[in-house]
Coordinates of C-alpha atoms (C1' of nucleotides) in Angstrom, one line a residue:
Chain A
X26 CA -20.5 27.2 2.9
X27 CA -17.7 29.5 3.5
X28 CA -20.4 32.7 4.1
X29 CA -20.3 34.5 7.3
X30 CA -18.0 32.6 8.9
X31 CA -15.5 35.0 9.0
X32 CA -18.0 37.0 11.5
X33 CA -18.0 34.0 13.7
X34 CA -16.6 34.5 17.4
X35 CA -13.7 32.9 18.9
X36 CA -15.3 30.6 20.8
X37 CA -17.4 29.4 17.5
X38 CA -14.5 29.5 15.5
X39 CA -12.7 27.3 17.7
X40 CA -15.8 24.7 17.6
X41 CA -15.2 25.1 13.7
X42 CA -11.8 23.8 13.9
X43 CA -12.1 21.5 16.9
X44 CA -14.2 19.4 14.7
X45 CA -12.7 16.0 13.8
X46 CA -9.0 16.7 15.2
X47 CA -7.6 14.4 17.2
X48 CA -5.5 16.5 19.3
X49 CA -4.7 21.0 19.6
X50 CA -1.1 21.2 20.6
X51 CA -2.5 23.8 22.5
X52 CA -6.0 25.0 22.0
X53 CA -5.0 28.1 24.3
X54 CA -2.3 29.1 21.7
X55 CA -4.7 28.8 19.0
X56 CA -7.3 30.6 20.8
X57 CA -4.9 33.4 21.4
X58 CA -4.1 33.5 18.3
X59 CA -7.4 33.4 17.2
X60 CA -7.8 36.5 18.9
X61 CA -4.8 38.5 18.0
X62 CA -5.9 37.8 14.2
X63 CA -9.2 39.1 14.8
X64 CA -8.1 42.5 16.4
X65 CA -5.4 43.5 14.2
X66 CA -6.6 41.3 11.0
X67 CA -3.0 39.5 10.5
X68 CA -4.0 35.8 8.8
X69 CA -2.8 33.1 10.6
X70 CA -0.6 31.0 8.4
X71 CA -1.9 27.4 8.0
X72 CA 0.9 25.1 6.5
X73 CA 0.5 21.2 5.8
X74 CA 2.9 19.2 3.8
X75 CA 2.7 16.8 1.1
X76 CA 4.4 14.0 -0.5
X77 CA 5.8 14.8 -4.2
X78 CA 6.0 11.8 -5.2
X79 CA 2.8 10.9 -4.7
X80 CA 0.2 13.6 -6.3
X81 CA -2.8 10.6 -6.5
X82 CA -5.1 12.1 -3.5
X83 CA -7.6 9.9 -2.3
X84 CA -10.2 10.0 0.1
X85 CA -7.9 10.0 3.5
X86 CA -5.8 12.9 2.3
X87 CA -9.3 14.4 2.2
X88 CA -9.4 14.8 5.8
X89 CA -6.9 17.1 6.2
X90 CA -7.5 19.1 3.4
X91 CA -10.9 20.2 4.4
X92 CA -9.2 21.0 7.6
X93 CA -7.2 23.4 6.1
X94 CA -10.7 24.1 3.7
X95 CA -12.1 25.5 7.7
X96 CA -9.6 27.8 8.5
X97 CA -10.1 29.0 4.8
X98 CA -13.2 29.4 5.5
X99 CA -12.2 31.4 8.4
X100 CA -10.5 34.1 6.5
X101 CA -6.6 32.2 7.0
X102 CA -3.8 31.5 4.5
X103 CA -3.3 28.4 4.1
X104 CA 0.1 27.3 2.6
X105 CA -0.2 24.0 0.4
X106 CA 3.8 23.2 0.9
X107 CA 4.9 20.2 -1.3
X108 CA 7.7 18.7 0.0
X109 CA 10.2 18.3 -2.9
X110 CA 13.1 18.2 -1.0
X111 CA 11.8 16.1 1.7
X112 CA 10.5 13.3 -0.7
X113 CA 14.3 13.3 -1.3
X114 CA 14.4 11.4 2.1
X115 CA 10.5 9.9 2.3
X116 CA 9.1 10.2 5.6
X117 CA 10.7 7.2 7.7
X118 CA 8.8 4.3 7.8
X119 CA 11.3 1.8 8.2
X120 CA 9.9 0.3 4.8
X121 CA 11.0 3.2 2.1
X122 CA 14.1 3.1 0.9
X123 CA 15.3 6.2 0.0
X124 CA 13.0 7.6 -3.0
X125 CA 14.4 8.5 -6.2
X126 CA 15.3 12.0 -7.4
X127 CA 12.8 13.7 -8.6
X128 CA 13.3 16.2 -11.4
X129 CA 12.3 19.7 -12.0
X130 CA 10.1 18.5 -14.4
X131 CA 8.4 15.8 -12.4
X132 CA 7.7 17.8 -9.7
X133 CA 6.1 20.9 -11.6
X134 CA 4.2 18.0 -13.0
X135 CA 3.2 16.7 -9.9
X136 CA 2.5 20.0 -8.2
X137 CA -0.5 20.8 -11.2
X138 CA -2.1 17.3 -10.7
X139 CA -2.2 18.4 -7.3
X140 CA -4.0 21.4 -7.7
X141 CA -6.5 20.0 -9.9
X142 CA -7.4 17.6 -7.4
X143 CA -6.9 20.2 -4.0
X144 CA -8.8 23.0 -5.6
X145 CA -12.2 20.4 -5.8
X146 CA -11.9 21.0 -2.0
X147 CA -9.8 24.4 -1.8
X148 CA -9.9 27.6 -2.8
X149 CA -7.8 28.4 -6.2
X150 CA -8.0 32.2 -5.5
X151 CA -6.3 32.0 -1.7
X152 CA -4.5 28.6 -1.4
X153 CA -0.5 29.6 -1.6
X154 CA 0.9 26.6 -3.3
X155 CA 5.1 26.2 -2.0
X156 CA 7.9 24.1 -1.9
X157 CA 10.5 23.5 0.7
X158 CA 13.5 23.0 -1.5
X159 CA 12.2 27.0 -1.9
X160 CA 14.5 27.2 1.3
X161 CA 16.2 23.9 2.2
X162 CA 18.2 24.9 -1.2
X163 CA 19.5 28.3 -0.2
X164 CA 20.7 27.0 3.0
X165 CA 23.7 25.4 1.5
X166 CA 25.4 22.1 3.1
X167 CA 26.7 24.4 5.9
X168 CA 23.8 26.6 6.8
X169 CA 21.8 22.7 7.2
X170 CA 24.8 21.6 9.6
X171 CA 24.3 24.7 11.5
X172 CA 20.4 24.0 11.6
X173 CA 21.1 20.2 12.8
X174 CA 23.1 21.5 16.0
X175 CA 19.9 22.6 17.3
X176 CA 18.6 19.6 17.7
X177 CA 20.6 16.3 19.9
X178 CA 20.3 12.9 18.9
X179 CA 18.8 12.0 22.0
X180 CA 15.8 14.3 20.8
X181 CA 15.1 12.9 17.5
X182 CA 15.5 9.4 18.7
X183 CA 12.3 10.0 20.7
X184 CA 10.3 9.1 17.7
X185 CA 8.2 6.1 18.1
X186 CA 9.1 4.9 14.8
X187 CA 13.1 5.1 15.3
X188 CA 12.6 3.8 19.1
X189 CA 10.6 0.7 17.7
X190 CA 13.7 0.0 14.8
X191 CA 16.4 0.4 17.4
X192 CA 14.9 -1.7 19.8
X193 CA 14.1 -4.4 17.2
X194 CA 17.6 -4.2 15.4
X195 CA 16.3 -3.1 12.5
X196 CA 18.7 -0.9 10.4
X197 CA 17.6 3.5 10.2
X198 CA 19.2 4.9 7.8
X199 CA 20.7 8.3 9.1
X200 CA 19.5 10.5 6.7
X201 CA 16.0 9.1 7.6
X202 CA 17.0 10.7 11.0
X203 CA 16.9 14.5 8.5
X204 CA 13.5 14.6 8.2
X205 CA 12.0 15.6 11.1
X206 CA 14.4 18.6 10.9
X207 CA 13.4 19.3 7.2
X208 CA 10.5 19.3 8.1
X209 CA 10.4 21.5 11.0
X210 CA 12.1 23.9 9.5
X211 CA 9.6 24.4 6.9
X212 CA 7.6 25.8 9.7
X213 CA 10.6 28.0 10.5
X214 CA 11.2 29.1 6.9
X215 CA 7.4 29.6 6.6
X216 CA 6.6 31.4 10.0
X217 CA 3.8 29.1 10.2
X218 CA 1.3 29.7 12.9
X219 CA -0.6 26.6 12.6
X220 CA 0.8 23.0 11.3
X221 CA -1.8 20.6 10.4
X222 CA -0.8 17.0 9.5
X223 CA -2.2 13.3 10.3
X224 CA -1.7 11.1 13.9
X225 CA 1.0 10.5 12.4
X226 CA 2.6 13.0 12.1
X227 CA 3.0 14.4 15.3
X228 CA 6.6 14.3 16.0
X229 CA 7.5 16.1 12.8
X230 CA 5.0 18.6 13.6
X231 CA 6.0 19.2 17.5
X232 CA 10.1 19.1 15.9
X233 CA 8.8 22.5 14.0
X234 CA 7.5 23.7 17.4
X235 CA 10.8 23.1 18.9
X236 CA 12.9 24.7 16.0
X237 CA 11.0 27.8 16.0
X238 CA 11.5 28.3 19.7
X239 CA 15.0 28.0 18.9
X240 CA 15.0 30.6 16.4
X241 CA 12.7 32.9 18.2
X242 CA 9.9 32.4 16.8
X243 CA 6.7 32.0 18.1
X244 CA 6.1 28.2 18.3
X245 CA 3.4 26.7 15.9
X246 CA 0.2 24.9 16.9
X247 CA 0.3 21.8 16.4
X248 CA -3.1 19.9 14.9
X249 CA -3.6 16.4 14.2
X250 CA -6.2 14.7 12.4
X251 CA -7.3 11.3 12.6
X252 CA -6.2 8.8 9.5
X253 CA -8.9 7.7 7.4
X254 CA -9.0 3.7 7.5
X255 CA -9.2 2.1 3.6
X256 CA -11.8 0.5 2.3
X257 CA -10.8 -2.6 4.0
X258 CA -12.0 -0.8 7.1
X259 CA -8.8 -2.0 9.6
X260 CA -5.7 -0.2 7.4
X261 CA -5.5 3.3 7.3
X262 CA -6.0 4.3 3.9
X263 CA -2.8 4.1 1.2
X264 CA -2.5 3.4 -2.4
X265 CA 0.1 1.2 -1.8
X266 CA -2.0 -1.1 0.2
X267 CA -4.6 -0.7 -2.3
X268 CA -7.3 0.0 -0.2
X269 CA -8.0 3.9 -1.2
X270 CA -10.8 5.7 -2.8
X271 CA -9.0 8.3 -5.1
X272 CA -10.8 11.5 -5.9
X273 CA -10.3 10.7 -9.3
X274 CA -11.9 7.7 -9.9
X275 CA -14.8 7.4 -12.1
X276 CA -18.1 8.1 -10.3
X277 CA -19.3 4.0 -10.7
X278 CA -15.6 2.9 -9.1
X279 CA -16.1 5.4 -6.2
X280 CA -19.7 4.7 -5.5
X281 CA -18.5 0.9 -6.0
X282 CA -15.8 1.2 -3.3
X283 CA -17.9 3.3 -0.9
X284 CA -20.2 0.2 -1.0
X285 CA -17.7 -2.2 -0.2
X286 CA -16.9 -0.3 3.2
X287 CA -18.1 -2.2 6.0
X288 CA -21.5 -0.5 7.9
X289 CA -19.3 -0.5 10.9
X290 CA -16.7 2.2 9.6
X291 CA -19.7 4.0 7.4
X292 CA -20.0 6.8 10.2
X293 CA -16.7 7.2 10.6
X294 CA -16.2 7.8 6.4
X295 CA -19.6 10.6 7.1
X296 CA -17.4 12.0 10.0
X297 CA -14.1 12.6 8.5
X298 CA -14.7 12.3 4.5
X299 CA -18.2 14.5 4.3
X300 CA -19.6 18.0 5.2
X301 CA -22.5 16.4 7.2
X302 CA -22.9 17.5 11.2
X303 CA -21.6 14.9 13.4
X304 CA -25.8 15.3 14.9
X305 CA -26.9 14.3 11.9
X306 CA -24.6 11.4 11.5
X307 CA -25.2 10.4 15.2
X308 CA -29.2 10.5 14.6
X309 CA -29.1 8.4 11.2
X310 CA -26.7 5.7 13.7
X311 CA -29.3 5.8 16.4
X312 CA -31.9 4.8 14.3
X313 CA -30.0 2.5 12.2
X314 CA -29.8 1.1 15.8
X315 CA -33.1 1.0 16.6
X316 CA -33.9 -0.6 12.7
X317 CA -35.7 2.3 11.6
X318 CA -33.4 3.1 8.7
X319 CA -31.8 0.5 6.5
X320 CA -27.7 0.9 6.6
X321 CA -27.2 -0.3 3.4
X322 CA -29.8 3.4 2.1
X323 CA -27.1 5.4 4.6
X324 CA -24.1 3.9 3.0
X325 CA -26.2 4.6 -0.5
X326 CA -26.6 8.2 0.7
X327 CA -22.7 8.3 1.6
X328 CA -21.5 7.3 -1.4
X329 CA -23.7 9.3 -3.6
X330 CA -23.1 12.7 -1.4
X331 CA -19.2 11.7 -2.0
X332 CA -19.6 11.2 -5.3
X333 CA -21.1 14.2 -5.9
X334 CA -18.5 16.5 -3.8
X335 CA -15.8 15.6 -6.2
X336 CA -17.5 15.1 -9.5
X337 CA -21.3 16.0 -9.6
X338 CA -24.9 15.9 -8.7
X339 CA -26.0 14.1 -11.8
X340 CA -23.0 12.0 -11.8
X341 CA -23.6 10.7 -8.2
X342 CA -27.3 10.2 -8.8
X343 CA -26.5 8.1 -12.1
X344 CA -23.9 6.5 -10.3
X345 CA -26.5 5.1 -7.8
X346 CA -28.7 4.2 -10.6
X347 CA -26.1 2.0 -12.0
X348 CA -25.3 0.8 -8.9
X349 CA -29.2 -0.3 -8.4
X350 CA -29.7 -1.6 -11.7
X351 CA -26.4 -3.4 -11.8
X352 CA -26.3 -5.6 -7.8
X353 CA -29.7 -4.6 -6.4
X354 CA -31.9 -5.6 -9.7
X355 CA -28.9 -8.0 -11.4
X356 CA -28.6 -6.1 -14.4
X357 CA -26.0 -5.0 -16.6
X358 CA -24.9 -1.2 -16.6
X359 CA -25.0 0.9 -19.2
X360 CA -21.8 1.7 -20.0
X361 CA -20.0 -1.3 -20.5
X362 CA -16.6 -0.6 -22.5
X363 CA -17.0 -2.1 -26.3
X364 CA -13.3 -3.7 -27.5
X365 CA -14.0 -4.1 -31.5
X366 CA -12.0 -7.1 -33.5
X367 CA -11.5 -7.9 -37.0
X368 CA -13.1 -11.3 -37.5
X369 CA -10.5 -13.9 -38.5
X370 CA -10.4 -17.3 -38.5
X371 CA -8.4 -18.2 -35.6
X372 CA -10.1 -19.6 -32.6
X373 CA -9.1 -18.2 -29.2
X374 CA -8.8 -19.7 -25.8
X375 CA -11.0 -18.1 -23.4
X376 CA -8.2 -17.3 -21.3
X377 CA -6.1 -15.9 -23.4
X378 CA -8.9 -13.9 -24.5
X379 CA -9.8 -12.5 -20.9
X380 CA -6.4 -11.5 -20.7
X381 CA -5.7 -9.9 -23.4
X382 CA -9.3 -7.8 -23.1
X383 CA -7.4 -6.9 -19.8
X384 CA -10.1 -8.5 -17.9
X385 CA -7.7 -10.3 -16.1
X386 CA -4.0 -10.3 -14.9
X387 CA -2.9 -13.5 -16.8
X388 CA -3.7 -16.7 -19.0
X389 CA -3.6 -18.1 -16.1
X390 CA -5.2 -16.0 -13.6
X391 CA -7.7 -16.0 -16.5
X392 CA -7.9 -20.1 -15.9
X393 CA -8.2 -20.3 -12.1
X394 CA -11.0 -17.3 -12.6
X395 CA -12.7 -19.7 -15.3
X396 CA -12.4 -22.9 -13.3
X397 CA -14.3 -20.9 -10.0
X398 CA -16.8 -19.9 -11.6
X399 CA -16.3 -16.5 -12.1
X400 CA -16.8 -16.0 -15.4
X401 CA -19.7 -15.6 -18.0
X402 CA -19.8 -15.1 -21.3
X403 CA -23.1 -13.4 -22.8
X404 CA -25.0 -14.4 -19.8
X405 CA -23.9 -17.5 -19.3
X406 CA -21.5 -19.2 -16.7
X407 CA -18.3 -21.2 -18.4
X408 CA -16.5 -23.4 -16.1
X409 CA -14.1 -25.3 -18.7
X410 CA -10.9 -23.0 -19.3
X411 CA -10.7 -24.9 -22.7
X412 CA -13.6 -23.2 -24.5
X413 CA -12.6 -21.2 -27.4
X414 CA -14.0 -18.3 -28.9
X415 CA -14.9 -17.8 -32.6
X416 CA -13.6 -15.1 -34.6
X417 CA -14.7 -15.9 -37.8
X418 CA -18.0 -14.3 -38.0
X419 CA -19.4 -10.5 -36.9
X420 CA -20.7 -11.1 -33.5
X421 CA -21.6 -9.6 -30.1
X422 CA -19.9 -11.1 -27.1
X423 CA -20.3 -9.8 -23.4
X424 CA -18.1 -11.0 -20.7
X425 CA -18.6 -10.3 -17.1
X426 CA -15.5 -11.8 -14.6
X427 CA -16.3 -11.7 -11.1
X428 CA -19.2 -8.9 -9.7
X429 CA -18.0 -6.4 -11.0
X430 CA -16.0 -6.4 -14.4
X431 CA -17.6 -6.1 -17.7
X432 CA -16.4 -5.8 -21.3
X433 CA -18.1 -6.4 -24.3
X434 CA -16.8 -7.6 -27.6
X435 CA -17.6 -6.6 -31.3
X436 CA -16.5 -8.5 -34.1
X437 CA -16.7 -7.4 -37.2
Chain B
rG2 C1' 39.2 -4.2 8.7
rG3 C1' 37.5 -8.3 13.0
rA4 C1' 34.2 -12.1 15.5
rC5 C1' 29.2 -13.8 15.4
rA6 C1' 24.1 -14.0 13.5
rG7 C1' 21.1 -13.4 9.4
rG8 C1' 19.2 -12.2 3.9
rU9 C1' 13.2 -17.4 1.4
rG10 C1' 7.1 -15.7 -2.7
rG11 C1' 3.2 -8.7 -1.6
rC12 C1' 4.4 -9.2 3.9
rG13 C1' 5.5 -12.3 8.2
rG14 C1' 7.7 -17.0 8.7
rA15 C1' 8.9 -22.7 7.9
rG16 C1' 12.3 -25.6 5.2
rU17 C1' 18.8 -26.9 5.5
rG18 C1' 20.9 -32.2 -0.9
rG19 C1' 15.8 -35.5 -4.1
rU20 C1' 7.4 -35.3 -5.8
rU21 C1' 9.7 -28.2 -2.7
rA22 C1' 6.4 -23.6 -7.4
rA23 C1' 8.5 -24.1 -1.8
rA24 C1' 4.6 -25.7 5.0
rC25 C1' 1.7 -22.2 7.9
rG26 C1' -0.3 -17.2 8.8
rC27 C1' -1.7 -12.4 6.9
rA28 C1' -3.0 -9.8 2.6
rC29 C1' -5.3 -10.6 -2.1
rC30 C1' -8.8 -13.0 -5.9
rA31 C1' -13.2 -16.0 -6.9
rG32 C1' -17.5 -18.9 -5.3
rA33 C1' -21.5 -19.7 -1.5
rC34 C1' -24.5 -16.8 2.0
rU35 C1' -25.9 -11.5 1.7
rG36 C1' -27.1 -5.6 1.4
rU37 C1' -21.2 -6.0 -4.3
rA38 C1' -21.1 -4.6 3.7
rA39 C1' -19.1 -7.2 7.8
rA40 C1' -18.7 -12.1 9.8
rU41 C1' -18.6 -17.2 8.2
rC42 C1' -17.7 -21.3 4.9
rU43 C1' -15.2 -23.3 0.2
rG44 C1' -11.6 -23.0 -3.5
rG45 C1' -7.5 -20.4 -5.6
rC46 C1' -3.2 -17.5 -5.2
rG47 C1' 4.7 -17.3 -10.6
rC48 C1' 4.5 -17.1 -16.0
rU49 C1' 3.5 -19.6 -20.4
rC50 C1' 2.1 -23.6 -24.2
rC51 C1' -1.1 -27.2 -25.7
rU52 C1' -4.4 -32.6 -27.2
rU53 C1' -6.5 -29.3 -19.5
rG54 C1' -2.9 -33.7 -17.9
rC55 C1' -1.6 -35.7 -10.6
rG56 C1' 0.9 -32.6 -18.9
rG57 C1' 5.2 -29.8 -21.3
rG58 C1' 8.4 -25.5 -20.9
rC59 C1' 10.4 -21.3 -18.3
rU60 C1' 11.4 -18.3 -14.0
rA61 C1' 11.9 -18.1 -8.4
rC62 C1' 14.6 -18.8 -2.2
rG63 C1' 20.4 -11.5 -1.8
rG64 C1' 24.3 -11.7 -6.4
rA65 C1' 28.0 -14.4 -9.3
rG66 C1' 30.5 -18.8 -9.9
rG67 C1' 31.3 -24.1 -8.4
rU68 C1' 30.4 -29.3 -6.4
rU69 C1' 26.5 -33.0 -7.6
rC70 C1' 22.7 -37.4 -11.6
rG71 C1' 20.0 -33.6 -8.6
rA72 C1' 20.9 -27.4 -4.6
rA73 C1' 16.7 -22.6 -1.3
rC74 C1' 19.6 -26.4 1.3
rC75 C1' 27.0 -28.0 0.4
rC76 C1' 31.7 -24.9 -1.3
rU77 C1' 34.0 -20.1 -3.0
rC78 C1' 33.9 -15.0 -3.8
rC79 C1' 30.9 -10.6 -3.5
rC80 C1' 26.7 -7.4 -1.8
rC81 C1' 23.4 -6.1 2.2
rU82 C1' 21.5 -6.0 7.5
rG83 C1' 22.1 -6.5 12.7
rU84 C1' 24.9 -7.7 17.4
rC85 C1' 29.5 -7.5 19.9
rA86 C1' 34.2 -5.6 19.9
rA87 C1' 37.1 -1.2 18.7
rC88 C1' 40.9 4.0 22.1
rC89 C1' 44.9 3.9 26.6
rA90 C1' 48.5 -3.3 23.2

RNA sequence: GGACAGGUGGCGGAGUGGUUAAACGCACCAGACUGUAAAUCUGGCGCUCCUUGCGGGCUACGGAGGUUCGAACCCUCCCCUGUCAACCA
């Protein structure tokens, strides 16, 4: 998809990049810039941070990635920076406590999980892949004082975030009050020309505007992108909320969770997390409106056009199968995992059994499953938590617990 | 260092000596209804053991001790958070 655009003109260009942000701190700038690259062929330099402690991308980190995929596509350098010295502090949320030290080690290790998962949307050959301790390092403990005079108090406190604690009495930790400037800096340290990050992020972002002013450099533009709500349609998306569709989950678990979205949030997830023209997107909503197309076949088509983007075509189409044979026609899918045994004489509670198969958390979140009704064993629903299995003798046994997990059991 | 307020389950938030594994809400899980959607309704929501019983054991209300037949609740010390005060005495 990235042919020809690079002979786009400025005004197309911009419609390119316009596309799904939130807000162009300014579009003018950009434009200009735009311009100035095109005559003399300098690459604008694209940076967006990231969270080393985290290297588990899912679907909402997506968003901004292919953001920084379209100026690729424009011909830009886009600078992956991984925030190593930042995740010393964690972005202030009021909830993260300070986050432990990462070592060398851990964050090398991080950094290639990352690029395993980026370069399914990014280009391997072009993307620059840096870290801010890179810099924030080499400054030394009086070179970062200096840097911290040229910003006031007053300034930093202007973040929503910091306002909302203060006013609430709840405790900010000063070196929570750091990262703005850290961050910032990055753009000073890189000479970025663009900054792309999430709503959220738009302080930290218009802090690197400021800080490059103050060291004479041209400031950044400023681009934010909307956050990707989880599959719980209502939270934006985060592992830690558990609501996230990671890139690497297995094609049935994505197609799965893609399902489970709500029809109402669908467009937005075709918008922000797919290729597809927002036309397109708006047609297949009209007539969804109008009841000539089924929303449950658009969410199908979603799920299997995200499947396929970060594993593959087969994959998605086989993941749809599954899905179809599995909720649609009530069958079983075909690859259930097989746990072998050694027969023996002892007879096992259910319970017990279920949770040591994994399929659930405890004995005796395996009991309360039993007692609703969630449970079958070879087909069959078992209510009474006090049914015991028999080991004695080679046998088959298939247990399903709720919709959705399956295991079967070989003795032998 | 001082005065005052506060620290309860994933989160919010009741409870202030005795059926309190801890009200209620959110989140979450399961069931029903469906399109594995949403909405709605129902049930559940610490761990473990067994003879599954309004059963036994263990763990839990910032931490450590103590008082008591019995503590989230009272006392002591400690830790943490916030508010006020702080300098011209």
């Amino acid at each position: 998809m990235s042919d020809g655009l690079d002979s786009l003109t400025v005004e197309e260009q911009m419609t390119y990049l316009r596309k799904g942000a939130v807000e162009i701190i300014h579009e003018a700038e950009l434009e200009e810039r735009l311009r100035r690259s095109a005559a003399t062929g300098r690459k604008l330099r694209v940076k967006a941070g990231f969270d080393p402690t985290a290297p588990d991308i899912h679907l909402g980190h997506t968003v901004l990635i292919r953001k920084m995929k379209h100026f690729q596509d424009l011909g830009h350098t886009v600078i992956f920076l991984i925030g190593d010295f930042t995740g010393l502090i964690g972005d202030p949320s009021g909830r993260t406590l300070t986050r432990k030290q990462l070592t060398r080690e851990e964050i090398e290790a991080n950094a290639e999980t990352y690029k395993k998962q980026i370069y399914k949307i990014l280009d391997p050959e072009t993307t620059v892949i840096d870290f801010n301790s890179r810099w924030m390092l080499e400054l030394g403990t009086d070179g970062f004082v200096t840097l911290c005079s040229r910003y006031t108090v007053r300034q930093i406190l202007e973040r929503d975030d910091f306002e909302k604690r203060l006013s609430e009495n709840r405790p900010i930790a000063l070196h929570e009050l750091l990262y703005p400037i850290v961050q910032g800096y990055d753009s000073v340290a890189l000479e970025a020309d663009v900054e792309l990050g999430g709503t959220d992020q738009k302080f930290n972002l218009l802090v690197g505007r400021e800080l490059q002013r103050s060291y004479g450099l041209p400031p950044q533009i400023v681009m934010t992108m909307p956050l990707l709500e989880g599959t719980d349609g209502v939270q934006k998306m985060s592992k830690s909320l558990d609501n996230y569709i990671g890139i690497y989950d297995d094609p049935a678990d994505m197609f799965g969770k893609v399902m489970s979205i709500s029809d109402a949030i669908m467009y937005r997830y075709y918008e922000l997390a797919t290729d597809i023209p927002v036309r397109t997107i708006e047609t297949w909503r009209r007539e969804v409106e109008a009841g000539r197309r089924h929303p449950m076949e658009l969410k199908k088509g979603l799920a299997e056009t995200i499947v396929a983007d970060y594993h593959t075509a087969e994959a998605a189409a086989s993941a749809r199968d599954a899905f179809e044979t599995v909720f649609a026609r009530g069958g079983l899918p075909e690859d259930i995992e097989t746990r072998e045994v050694a027969a023996s004489a002892v007879r096992v509670r259910l319970p017990k059994l279920l949770a040591e198969l994994g399929l659930a958390a405890s004995v005796a979140e395996a009991g309360r499953l039993i007692k609703s009704g969630a449970v079958t064993l070879n087909g069959d629903r078992v209510t009474d938590p006090t049914v015991t299995v028999d080991h004695a003798s080679p046998g088959e046994y298939l247990f399903r617990v709720g919709k959705r997990r399956f295991m079967r059991m070989v003795v032998r």
